[in-house]
Amino acid sequence: MAAATTMTRAGRRTGRGWLVVACAAVASTVVAMAPSAGARPSHPSAHAGPATSVIPKPVTQTMRHGHFALTPHSRIVVNAGAAAIGADLAARLRPATGFGLRVASGSSRPGDIDIALDRRAAVPGDQFAEGYRLDVRPAGVTLRAATPHGLFNGVQTIRQLLPAAVAGATRRPGPWTMPATHIVDFPRYGYRGFMLDIARHFEPPSAVKRMIDEAAQYKINTFHLHLSDDQGFRIVINGFPRLTSVGSQGSVGTDGRTMDPGGFWTQRDYRSVVAYAAKRFVTVVPEVDTPGHNNAIIMSEYDDTANPLLDGHPQDINCSRNNPPKWNFTGDVGYSALCPESANTWTILTAIINQLSHLSPGPYYNLGGDEVPATTLSQDRYAALVSREAGIVAAGGKTVMGWAEISSPGTRVPPGSIAEYWNPASGSAAGTETATDAVAKGMKLVMAPANHAYLDQKYAPHVPANIGLTWACNSGCDVDQFYNWDPASYVSGIADDDVIGVEGALWAETIRNRSEAEYLAFPRLPALAELGWSPRVTRTADSPAYADFLGRLGAQGARWQAAGTNFYPTPEVPWVLTAAAGTPRTSSDHGTSRVSGALATVFAPGVAVADVSAVVHWGDGSTSAARVTGAGPMVNRVNRGYAVRAAHTYVGRRPGHITVTITAAGSAPITVGVPLR
Ligand code: TNX
């Protein structure tokens, strides 16, 4: 590791110490493997390496002999408590398999997936009631859990045990097999979070839902929604129409980037996201950042003199460096603040807190609290504001959550409040006191140190191009950096039970669309998901745990390609070359028969189409080269699955199936069988 360098976020230092961040200049330890170098044959009976690629790694997993195969006759058999989960699984598996997968009650038959809520299935040691027991045998699959959330988690494991192509919308012949295995599983932490900033760059509910779905597959159970910042306020608050009519109309870069004009959600939109997340056992945590990061609120309400809820002089909310306030659509921080002495501040904040609390069934309300330099608001006034706001949050029935600065001197927050630690400082370095002070105040911690958990940071000095910040990762933060740390021992003096979990934070100053957001989130978010779920082990660049994780991560690329999820095909990961059979056309005419069209799809993350080739063994003694076509990789966009096409005419009877051998740069060849109808 290179010598530690000290960097500052946005190049400023303040009394509260948030900008003084020691950043270890961690070289992304590039594991000596070319992209796809660790690729394994796609057929489960012929593999070397990890038998299954489940992320997060289950607590216990035993491999058994043989496979289970889903067939057109398979049913999802459920008891009363599992009906919704079973229906959801069936809906997930129908598009790619084309099977009916009837959801039925009663007793299961061979070939079925049997899912039951069963109090007796509770897993010892499962403090958070999220555990499950999964049995995959050649004769059938049995999933049991004591809670619906446990069943949901087990279903995510089932999905990952099936071939990658099951994640796609294209109907394929399969075979849809799962290796026989026994899993007993439950999480290490109860809070496994993903944060998205829709303030710096707006995304509509549809895109956010999709990202929640992508995260939930890795058993992420908390979605922290950063709804407001200097550049935009993103949700309707009744009584304060200017918060959206004025406050939502920009984004970072709006001045020069007319492509990103901002936007907002209605409360109905928000409810629909909450409901969508709840179906995936994901709790939404709303955040309206205060007292800093507040220019959008101040710009909206400063001139709201006719609002009957305010006193006619709302200018007194403004404690920013600029008076009157002015828009700033750069990524600047630290210049804006709400005044704690203004009654109007409290009228506005109370409305926001109460309405968002009412709309959010989860236990938390996040009041922000980060990055207010003492030169903008003194520590006393910062503490006064946070303390009073914490009281309003608590009176509304929510647990207070905020960035770790809310533990700073003078604040009073209810014990059990949550501080999210984001400083990259570790050990007992300057800056870590926000974590130790929080614990001293009876708070719990969510760990999101920027150099291990900030999904907006670049992977490598110039990767991705054009997007991603570097302040916490001046030599890049690739998968190794996200995986190789321990939330419980990151800051000295913190115990494991002071920590309730981890979170990956996707700030959006540089992001323009969902594709770019996904490129930054994957494959790093699954690393954090595993830290949050799987048992504590030694995780370092040369640890067995990391090598094992990379192998499992390598298998996810094909799933993301099949699903159309963008990701960065980092060279740190041995991406697994995978092929899925297609459904070529067949026709017969006067004793000859012809096969043509798409024989298979190849998933080769990061490999250019020119570096993939395929040979077809037609089953009549002849072979021929196939055409491999498809898009990418492109800038900040992973390649798609490649289509393998060829045509052949048989004289006489054609065989029941053909085989295609695929070769990609850096991988051993793989073979896929393609049935002919
Ligand atoms: C710090 S960490 C911020 C955000 C920025 C982010 C960029 C924290 C609580 N505040 O306002 O978007 O860095 O990486």
Tab-separated table of C-alpha atoms and ligand atoms in Angstrom, residues 9 18 195 197 200 226 229 287 289 293 331 333 368-371 403-405 420 422-423 448 450 454 456-457 469-472 505-509, ligand 1:
chain	number	residue	atom	x	y	z
A	9	ARG	CA	-12.863	17.149	0.543
A	18	TRP	CA	-15.199	17.020	8.546
A	195	MET	CA	-28.167	5.400	-0.525
A	197	ASP	CA	-28.817	11.026	-4.089
A	200	ARG	CA	-27.799	16.466	-7.254
A	226	HIS	CA	-31.249	11.718	-0.211
A	229	ASP	CA	-29.431	19.255	-1.203
A	287	GLU	CA	-33.344	12.276	4.259
A	289	ASP	CA	-30.316	17.270	4.827
A	293	HIS	CA	-26.727	21.429	2.144
A	331	GLY	CA	-20.802	20.726	-6.453
A	333	VAL	CA	-20.488	22.509	-0.244
A	368	GLY	CA	-28.658	14.909	7.512
A	369	GLY	CA	-26.376	17.101	9.571
A	370	ASP	CA	-23.218	16.859	7.487
A	371	GLU	CA	-20.706	19.420	6.373
A	403	TRP	CA	-24.447	11.753	9.260
A	404	ALA	CA	-21.949	11.245	12.054
A	405	GLU	CA	-21.468	14.981	12.683
A	420	GLU	CA	-23.730	7.276	9.721
A	422	TRP	CA	-18.633	8.552	6.379
A	423	ASN	CA	-15.202	9.903	7.147
A	448	ALA	CA	-20.030	4.062	5.283
A	450	ALA	CA	-16.033	7.148	1.993
A	454	TYR	CA	-18.809	5.774	-1.477
A	456	ASP	CA	-19.606	7.840	-6.411
A	457	GLN	CA	-15.811	7.489	-6.274
A	469	LEU	CA	-15.282	11.813	-7.870
A	470	THR	CA	-11.849	11.141	-6.414
A	471	TRP	CA	-11.651	13.023	-3.120
A	472	ALA	CA	-11.756	9.867	-0.983
A	505	ALA	CA	-23.708	5.848	-0.809
A	506	LEU	CA	-24.238	6.861	-4.408
A	507	TRP	CA	-23.837	10.629	-4.560
A	508	ALA	CA	-24.871	12.082	-7.867
A	509	GLU	CA	-22.903	15.235	-8.643
B	1	TNX	C1	-19.677	14.180	0.907
B	1	TNX	S1	-20.521	12.595	3.021
B	1	TNX	C2	-21.008	14.520	1.091
B	1	TNX	C3	-21.882	14.698	-0.051
B	1	TNX	C4	-21.148	14.617	-1.348
B	1	TNX	C5	-20.124	13.503	-1.289
B	1	TNX	C6	-19.366	13.348	-2.568
B	1	TNX	C7	-21.567	13.572	3.157
B	1	TNX	C8	-22.398	13.268	4.249
B	1	TNX	N1	-21.614	14.573	2.311
B	1	TNX	O1	-22.574	15.909	0.042
B	1	TNX	O2	-22.056	14.400	-2.368
B	1	TNX	O3	-19.206	13.733	-0.262
B	1	TNX	O4	-18.544	12.247	-2.529
